[in-house]
Short mmCIF file of C-alpha atoms in Angstrom, two decimals:
data_model
loop_
_atom_site.label_atom_id
_atom_site.label_comp_id
_atom_site.label_asym_id
_atom_site.label_seq_id
_atom_site.Cartn_x
_atom_site.Cartn_y
_atom_site.Cartn_z
CA MET E 1 10.91 -11.07 6.41
CA THR E 2 12.61 -7.75 6.16
CA LEU E 3 13.05 -4.59 3.74
CA ARG E 4 16.66 -3.17 4.20
CA ILE E 5 17.31 0.26 3.29
CA ASP E 6 21.12 0.87 2.65
CA ILE E 7 22.02 4.45 4.23
CA GLY E 8 25.92 3.84 4.45
CA GLY E 9 27.71 6.87 3.69
CA LEU E 10 24.53 9.02 3.74
CA PRO E 11 25.43 12.59 4.54
CA ALA E 12 23.95 14.23 7.57
CA GLY E 13 20.41 15.51 7.08
CA ARG E 14 19.45 13.06 4.41
CA LEU E 15 16.75 11.33 6.62
CA ARG E 16 13.94 13.66 6.18
CA PHE E 17 10.72 13.87 8.01
CA ALA E 18 8.02 16.01 6.24
CA ALA E 19 4.28 16.12 5.48
CA SER E 20 2.75 15.11 2.05
CA PRO E 21 -0.71 16.36 1.08
CA LEU E 22 -0.49 13.83 -1.83
CA ALA E 23 0.52 10.67 0.28
CA GLU E 24 -2.37 11.72 2.85
CA LEU E 25 -4.85 12.03 0.17
CA THR E 26 -4.26 8.56 -1.17
CA ALA E 27 -4.22 7.22 2.39
CA MET E 28 -7.75 8.61 2.51
CA LEU E 29 -8.54 6.97 -0.68
CA HIS E 30 -7.26 3.71 0.59
CA VAL E 31 -9.61 3.89 3.49
CA LEU E 32 -12.64 4.60 1.10
CA ALA E 33 -11.66 1.45 -0.94
CA GLU E 34 -10.88 -0.63 1.93
CA PRO E 35 -13.03 0.53 5.00
CA ALA E 36 -12.74 -2.82 6.86
CA HIS E 37 -8.90 -2.03 7.35
CA HIS E 38 -9.74 1.05 9.12
CA PRO E 39 -12.67 0.66 11.50
CA ARG E 40 -11.70 4.02 13.31
CA PHE E 41 -12.65 5.77 10.28
CA ALA E 42 -15.74 3.90 9.43
CA ASP E 43 -18.09 7.04 9.97
CA TRP E 44 -15.81 9.35 8.10
CA ALA E 45 -15.58 6.92 5.06
CA GLY E 46 -19.56 6.51 5.19
CA GLY E 47 -20.14 10.22 5.19
CA VAL E 48 -17.73 10.88 2.25
CA ARG E 49 -19.09 8.08 0.19
CA THR E 50 -22.72 9.22 0.84
CA GLY E 51 -21.73 12.60 -0.34
CA LEU E 52 -19.72 11.74 -3.42
CA ARG E 53 -21.15 12.79 -6.76
CA PRO E 54 -21.92 9.87 -8.92
CA GLU E 55 -19.36 10.93 -11.49
CA LEU E 56 -16.54 11.04 -8.78
CA ALA E 57 -17.38 7.75 -7.33
CA GLU E 58 -17.40 6.22 -10.84
CA ARG E 59 -13.80 7.67 -11.42
CA LEU E 60 -12.45 6.29 -8.15
CA GLY E 61 -13.65 3.01 -9.16
CA GLU E 62 -11.91 3.20 -12.45
CA ALA E 63 -8.42 4.10 -10.83
CA GLU E 64 -8.76 2.49 -7.26
CA PHE E 65 -6.00 -0.27 -7.97
CA LEU E 66 -3.40 2.83 -7.60
CA TRP E 67 -4.11 2.71 -3.83
CA ARG E 68 -6.29 -0.03 -2.91
CA SER E 69 -4.16 -2.99 -2.21
CA SER E 70 -0.82 -0.92 -2.45
CA ARG E 71 0.21 2.40 -3.40
CA ALA E 72 1.51 3.40 -6.90
CA ASP E 73 4.96 4.74 -6.11
CA PHE E 74 4.42 8.23 -7.61
CA LEU E 75 1.62 8.92 -5.00
CA VAL E 76 4.07 8.69 -2.20
CA PRO E 77 6.38 11.66 -2.90
CA ALA E 78 10.12 11.71 -2.00
CA ARG E 79 10.00 15.27 -2.02
CA PRO E 80 7.14 16.47 -0.63
CA ARG E 81 5.62 19.92 -1.43
CA PRO E 82 3.46 22.31 0.66
CA THR E 83 0.46 21.83 -1.63
CA LEU E 84 -1.35 19.07 -3.27
CA ALA E 85 -0.98 20.74 -6.76
CA GLU E 86 2.73 21.23 -6.50
CA GLU E 87 2.97 17.47 -5.68
CA LEU E 88 0.61 16.55 -8.82
CA ASP E 89 2.81 18.92 -11.06
CA ASP E 90 5.73 16.75 -9.93
CA VAL E 91 3.95 13.55 -10.86
CA ASP E 92 3.33 15.36 -14.40
CA ARG E 93 7.07 15.45 -14.92
CA ILE E 94 7.48 11.76 -14.56
CA ASP E 95 8.24 10.10 -17.95
CA ASP E 96 5.37 7.85 -19.40
CA GLU E 97 7.45 4.45 -18.97
CA THR E 98 8.20 5.12 -15.11
CA TYR E 99 4.51 6.19 -14.55
CA VAL E 100 2.91 3.15 -16.54
CA THR E 101 5.35 0.60 -14.88
CA ALA E 102 4.43 1.97 -11.30
CA ALA E 103 0.70 1.73 -12.13
CA LEU E 104 0.90 -1.55 -13.63
CA ILE E 105 2.52 -2.95 -10.57
CA THR E 106 -0.62 -2.07 -8.48
CA THR E 107 -2.99 -2.87 -11.19
CA CYS E 108 -1.59 -6.26 -12.03
CA GLY E 109 -0.30 -7.41 -8.55
CA SER E 110 3.02 -6.12 -6.91
CA ASN E 111 4.85 -9.45 -7.31
CA ARG E 112 4.08 -10.02 -10.89
CA VAL E 113 5.19 -6.89 -12.93
CA HIS E 114 8.99 -5.96 -12.53
CA PHE E 115 10.82 -2.70 -12.90
CA GLY E 116 13.45 -2.97 -15.44
CA ALA E 117 11.69 -5.44 -17.64
CA PRO E 118 10.89 -4.60 -21.53
CA SER E 119 8.38 -1.80 -21.66
CA PRO E 120 4.73 -2.76 -22.50
CA LEU E 121 4.72 0.60 -24.18
CA SER E 122 7.07 -0.54 -26.83
CA ASP E 123 7.35 -4.34 -26.34
CA THR E 124 4.42 -6.47 -27.76
CA THR E 125 5.20 -9.40 -25.39
CA ALA E 126 5.33 -7.32 -22.31
CA ARG E 127 2.22 -5.49 -23.39
CA GLU E 128 0.39 -8.71 -23.77
CA ARG E 129 1.81 -10.28 -20.55
CA ALA E 130 0.63 -7.15 -18.48
CA LEU E 131 -2.88 -7.28 -19.99
CA ASP E 132 -3.08 -10.95 -19.27
CA LEU E 133 -2.15 -10.25 -15.62
CA ALA E 134 -4.51 -7.51 -15.34
CA GLN E 135 -7.41 -9.74 -16.82
CA ALA E 136 -6.61 -12.19 -14.27
CA ARG E 137 -7.26 -9.67 -11.48
CA GLY E 138 -10.59 -8.67 -12.84
CA ALA E 139 -12.44 -6.77 -15.67
CA LEU E 140 -11.88 -3.26 -14.14
CA GLN E 141 -8.15 -3.88 -13.72
CA GLU E 142 -8.21 -5.15 -17.61
CA ALA E 143 -10.16 -2.16 -18.73
CA PHE E 144 -7.75 0.35 -16.98
CA ALA E 145 -4.63 -1.35 -18.13
CA GLU E 146 -6.01 -1.32 -21.67
CA ARG E 147 -6.69 2.33 -21.29
CA LEU E 148 -3.19 3.14 -19.81
CA LEU E 149 -1.42 1.46 -22.42
CA ALA E 150 -3.26 2.60 -25.48
CA ASP E 151 -3.09 6.21 -24.17
CA PRO E 152 -1.10 7.01 -21.16
CA ALA E 153 -1.36 10.84 -21.28
CA VAL E 154 -5.21 10.71 -21.28
CA VAL E 155 -5.17 8.32 -18.42
CA ARG E 156 -2.59 10.44 -16.55
CA ALA E 157 -4.59 13.38 -17.05
CA ARG E 158 -7.70 11.74 -15.72
CA VAL E 159 -5.99 10.52 -12.65
CA ARG E 160 -4.85 13.88 -11.64
CA HIS E 161 -8.36 15.51 -12.47
CA THR E 162 -9.79 12.71 -10.28
CA LEU E 163 -7.46 13.55 -7.29
CA GLU E 164 -8.20 17.27 -7.77
CA GLN E 165 -12.05 16.49 -7.68
CA CYS E 166 -11.20 14.46 -4.46
CA ALA E 167 -9.48 17.75 -2.98
CA GLU E 168 -12.69 19.66 -3.67
CA ALA E 169 -15.14 16.81 -2.31
CA PHE E 170 -13.49 15.93 0.89
CA PHE E 171 -9.63 16.25 1.17
CA ASP E 172 -9.26 20.07 1.65
CA ALA E 173 -11.78 20.14 4.41
CA ALA E 174 -9.92 17.05 6.22
CA TRP E 175 -6.39 18.24 5.41
CA THR E 176 -7.02 21.37 7.70
CA GLY E 177 -7.23 19.31 10.81
CA VAL E 178 -4.94 16.57 9.77
CA ALA E 179 -2.06 18.88 9.05
CA VAL E 180 -2.15 20.22 12.70
CA GLN E 181 -1.62 16.40 13.77
CA LEU E 182 1.29 15.89 11.43
CA ALA E 183 3.04 19.11 12.32
CA THR E 184 2.75 17.91 15.97
CA ASP E 185 4.21 14.62 14.97
CA LEU E 186 7.06 16.14 12.77
CA ARG E 187 8.24 18.52 15.59
CA LEU E 188 8.81 15.31 17.68
CA LYS E 189 10.58 13.47 15.31
CA ASN E 190 12.89 16.09 14.07
CA ASP E 191 13.69 17.07 17.58
CA LEU E 192 14.71 13.38 18.18
CA LEU E 193 16.59 13.32 15.25
CA LYS E 194 18.49 16.56 16.14
CA ARG E 195 19.05 15.67 19.79
CA GLN E 196 19.28 11.89 20.04
CA GLY E 197 20.20 10.65 16.49
CA ALA E 198 18.67 8.65 13.73
CA GLY E 199 18.24 5.43 16.11
CA ALA E 200 15.92 7.08 18.35
CA ALA E 201 13.84 8.99 15.76
CA LEU E 202 13.42 5.66 13.91
CA ALA E 203 12.35 3.97 16.97
CA SER E 204 9.54 6.64 17.31
CA VAL E 205 8.39 5.79 13.87
CA SER E 206 7.17 2.33 14.48
CA GLY E 207 8.42 -0.77 16.31
CA ALA E 208 8.62 -2.27 13.00
CA VAL E 209 11.35 0.16 12.11
CA THR E 210 15.01 0.03 13.43
CA LEU E 211 18.45 1.12 12.65
CA ALA E 212 21.19 -1.84 12.42
CA PRO E 213 23.73 -1.68 15.01
CA ASP E 214 26.40 -0.46 12.71
CA GLY E 215 23.98 2.38 11.54
CA THR E 216 24.39 1.68 7.85
CA ARG E 217 20.69 0.15 7.34
CA ILE E 218 17.23 0.81 8.27
CA ILE E 219 15.40 -2.30 8.82
CA VAL E 220 11.66 -2.64 8.13
CA ASP E 221 9.48 -5.50 9.19
CA LYS E 222 7.55 -6.12 6.00
CA LEU E 223 5.86 -8.57 3.75
CA GLN E 224 8.81 -8.39 1.25
CA ASP E 225 12.36 -9.87 1.88
CA ASN E 226 14.09 -7.33 -0.11
CA ALA E 227 16.83 -4.64 -0.08
CA THR E 228 17.42 -1.23 -1.52
CA ALA E 229 19.65 1.61 -1.12
CA ALA E 230 19.42 5.44 -0.61
CA ASN E 231 22.36 5.97 -3.03
CA GLY E 232 23.03 9.43 -1.66
CA THR E 233 19.62 10.71 -1.99
CA GLY E 234 18.25 10.05 1.22
CA VAL E 235 15.21 8.61 2.90
CA THR E 236 12.04 10.45 3.35
CA PHE E 237 9.54 9.69 6.24
CA LEU E 238 5.78 10.77 5.77
CA PRO E 239 3.69 10.80 9.04
CA SER E 240 -0.01 9.78 8.17
CA VAL E 241 -3.17 10.20 10.16
CA PHE E 242 -5.46 8.16 7.75
CA GLY E 243 -2.65 5.62 7.12
CA ARG E 244 -2.93 3.51 10.40
CA PRO E 245 -2.23 0.61 10.65
CA HIS E 246 -0.19 0.36 7.47
CA LEU E 247 3.50 1.20 7.04
CA VAL E 248 3.82 1.91 3.29
CA VAL E 249 7.45 1.80 1.84
CA VAL E 250 8.68 2.90 -1.68
CA HIS E 251 11.71 0.84 -2.44
CA ALA E 252 11.66 -0.15 -6.22
CA PRO E 253 14.73 0.43 -8.24
CA GLY E 254 14.80 4.05 -9.74
CA TRP E 255 12.85 5.44 -6.77
CA GLN E 256 14.02 7.20 -3.49
CA PRO E 257 12.96 5.25 -0.47
CA VAL E 258 10.20 6.80 1.43
CA VAL E 259 8.35 5.31 4.46
CA GLN E 260 4.85 6.42 5.42
CA TYR E 261 3.99 5.64 8.81
CA PRO E 262 1.04 5.94 11.07
CA VAL E 263 0.61 8.54 13.63
CA ALA E 264 -2.99 7.89 14.91
CA GLU E 265 -4.03 5.99 17.87
CA ALA E 266 -5.08 2.24 17.39
CA SER E 267 -8.45 1.07 18.27
CA PRO E 268 -9.01 -1.15 21.07
CA ALA E 269 -9.69 -4.96 20.29
CA GLU E 270 -12.97 -6.66 21.06
CA PRO E 271 -12.76 -9.86 23.05
CA VAL E 272 -13.55 -13.46 21.46
CA SER E 273 -13.82 -16.79 23.14
CA LEU E 274 -10.64 -18.73 24.29
CA GLU E 275 -11.52 -21.48 22.08
CA THR E 276 -11.66 -19.33 19.08
CA VAL E 277 -8.41 -17.56 19.95
CA THR E 278 -6.60 -20.84 20.36
CA LEU E 279 -7.64 -22.11 16.97
CA ARG E 280 -6.59 -18.90 15.35
CA LEU E 281 -3.16 -18.77 16.93
CA GLU E 282 -2.54 -22.33 15.91
CA ALA E 283 -3.42 -21.35 12.53
CA LEU E 284 -1.04 -18.55 12.52
CA ALA E 285 1.90 -20.22 14.09
CA HIS E 286 2.91 -21.75 10.71
CA PRO E 287 5.32 -19.31 9.06
CA VAL E 288 3.95 -20.34 5.59
CA ARG E 289 0.29 -19.53 6.44
CA LEU E 290 1.41 -16.26 8.00
CA ARG E 291 3.00 -15.30 4.67
CA LEU E 292 -0.09 -16.16 2.72
CA LEU E 293 -2.15 -14.14 5.07
CA ARG E 294 0.12 -11.26 4.74
CA THR E 295 -0.44 -11.56 1.01
CA LEU E 296 -3.95 -12.09 1.16
CA VAL E 297 -4.53 -8.90 3.24
CA ARG E 298 -3.41 -6.89 0.26
CA GLY E 299 -6.40 -8.13 -1.90
CA PRO E 300 -8.19 -11.26 -3.04
CA HIS E 301 -5.78 -13.89 -4.55
CA THR E 302 -6.45 -17.32 -6.19
CA THR E 303 -4.64 -20.52 -5.08
CA GLY E 304 -2.58 -20.27 -8.19
CA GLU E 305 -1.50 -16.72 -7.76
CA LEU E 306 -0.53 -17.33 -4.22
CA ALA E 307 1.55 -20.48 -5.46
CA HIS E 308 3.22 -18.40 -8.03
CA ALA E 309 4.10 -15.59 -5.62
CA TRP E 310 5.77 -17.83 -2.96
CA GLU E 311 7.15 -20.63 -5.08
CA LEU E 312 4.81 -23.27 -3.82
CA SER E 313 2.88 -26.17 -5.29
CA PRO E 314 -1.00 -25.19 -5.60
CA PRO E 315 -1.83 -28.34 -3.19
CA GLU E 316 0.48 -27.14 -0.54
CA VAL E 317 -1.14 -23.74 -0.88
CA SER E 318 -4.60 -25.37 -0.59
CA ARG E 319 -3.66 -27.24 2.57
CA HIS E 320 -2.77 -23.94 4.32
CA LEU E 321 -5.63 -22.09 3.11
CA ALA E 322 -7.96 -24.77 4.38
CA VAL E 323 -6.50 -24.29 7.90
CA LEU E 324 -7.01 -20.45 7.72
CA ARG E 325 -10.41 -20.86 6.76
CA ARG E 326 -11.36 -23.31 9.44
CA ALA E 327 -9.86 -20.73 11.94
CA GLY E 328 -12.28 -18.17 10.39
CA LEU E 329 -9.45 -15.94 9.01
CA LEU E 330 -10.20 -16.30 5.27
CA THR E 331 -13.50 -16.19 3.22
CA ALA E 332 -13.82 -17.49 -0.37
CA ARG E 333 -15.79 -16.13 -3.27
CA ARG E 334 -16.11 -18.03 -6.54
CA GLN E 335 -15.77 -15.69 -9.71
CA GLY E 336 -16.16 -17.76 -12.90
CA ARG E 337 -13.64 -20.35 -12.78
CA TYR E 338 -11.60 -18.73 -10.23
CA VAL E 339 -12.06 -19.02 -6.47
CA ARG E 340 -10.55 -15.91 -4.77
CA TYR E 341 -9.57 -16.00 -0.93
CA THR E 342 -9.94 -12.75 1.09
CA VAL E 343 -8.82 -12.15 4.79
CA SER E 344 -11.52 -11.95 7.28
CA LEU E 345 -10.28 -8.54 8.98
CA PRO E 346 -12.79 -8.86 11.84
CA GLY E 347 -11.31 -12.18 12.76
CA LEU E 348 -7.67 -10.69 12.93
CA THR E 349 -8.94 -7.52 14.89
CA ALA E 350 -10.58 -9.64 17.40
CA LEU E 351 -7.20 -11.14 18.07
CA GLY E 352 -5.62 -7.64 18.91
CA THR E 353 -4.19 -4.67 17.18
CA ASP E 354 -0.49 -5.61 17.59
CA LEU E 355 -1.23 -8.80 15.34
CA LEU E 356 -3.43 -6.75 13.02
CA ALA E 357 -0.86 -4.07 12.59
CA ALA E 358 1.85 -6.84 11.77
CA VAL E 359 -0.25 -8.66 9.18
CA LEU E 360 -1.14 -5.41 7.38
CA ARG E 361 2.26 -3.80 7.40
#
């Protein structure tokens, strides 16, 4: 599956490489929310968690759906600014409907709320559907969606204040060193873009990012089978230290395409037995199981949610999940009347960093 970004007719200079404090902060927040995705930052995450004031830790839990499984589009700026405050000012200029839609996509599940549908701020049916979807994801998601729909201004201000508190608590100190690494990567990318062209620059971003032979499309190996267009606005590439191994792409209608790519080195894989490797590779050989796994790595899902997302029957999904569980690649946890399946990241990590990076993209 691929995500295709149409850049046909795009003027020279519209492929932009730049650093974003806000995008890097939300990459750090993702590490704090999903430390198992980022074993190389385990010590950093543990230290930050230990030092957080209880009030800030509670606030992060309230809004973690904006960056945990996927990123709300407004947290990955297409026009990066030198400072976090300037980028947060740009977020404040987004209208409520656009902000709420982007927030609900991450809160309710990225495949289950769609841009361009009736607004839940003004349409009762859309509002009830959004709340139902949020409720299915969990009590915290339901509470956040209720607050967001009841008073967007209050929630927006609270989210901004939370991010500002994060800057004081840990981001400002980390950004000093991170900015140097990002600047080094940006010099390389911009030099390649200038001297060898877009193809060479994109190839240096990731093995998952390529330029189509005719030069009219950027092709990204992602979970989504989708397409978007730069529409003359350009495509922005944001390097990230804390984002590895994720390749984050903003591609929803109404948003300028943005790609956040990792620049940090991968961690070495730990060896496992040949028998275990064989069992897991056989489980991953089926394309449907690989798709399910790439969905589950974004967060826990029920059989019904997976069936809905991929237009499969629940029994078919159950059979594939059973194979993945036998291979030790999934865990299951009952919550009320739902059973939620989660990826066993240690199992994937043991198979190698290339596989882990491909699944987590």
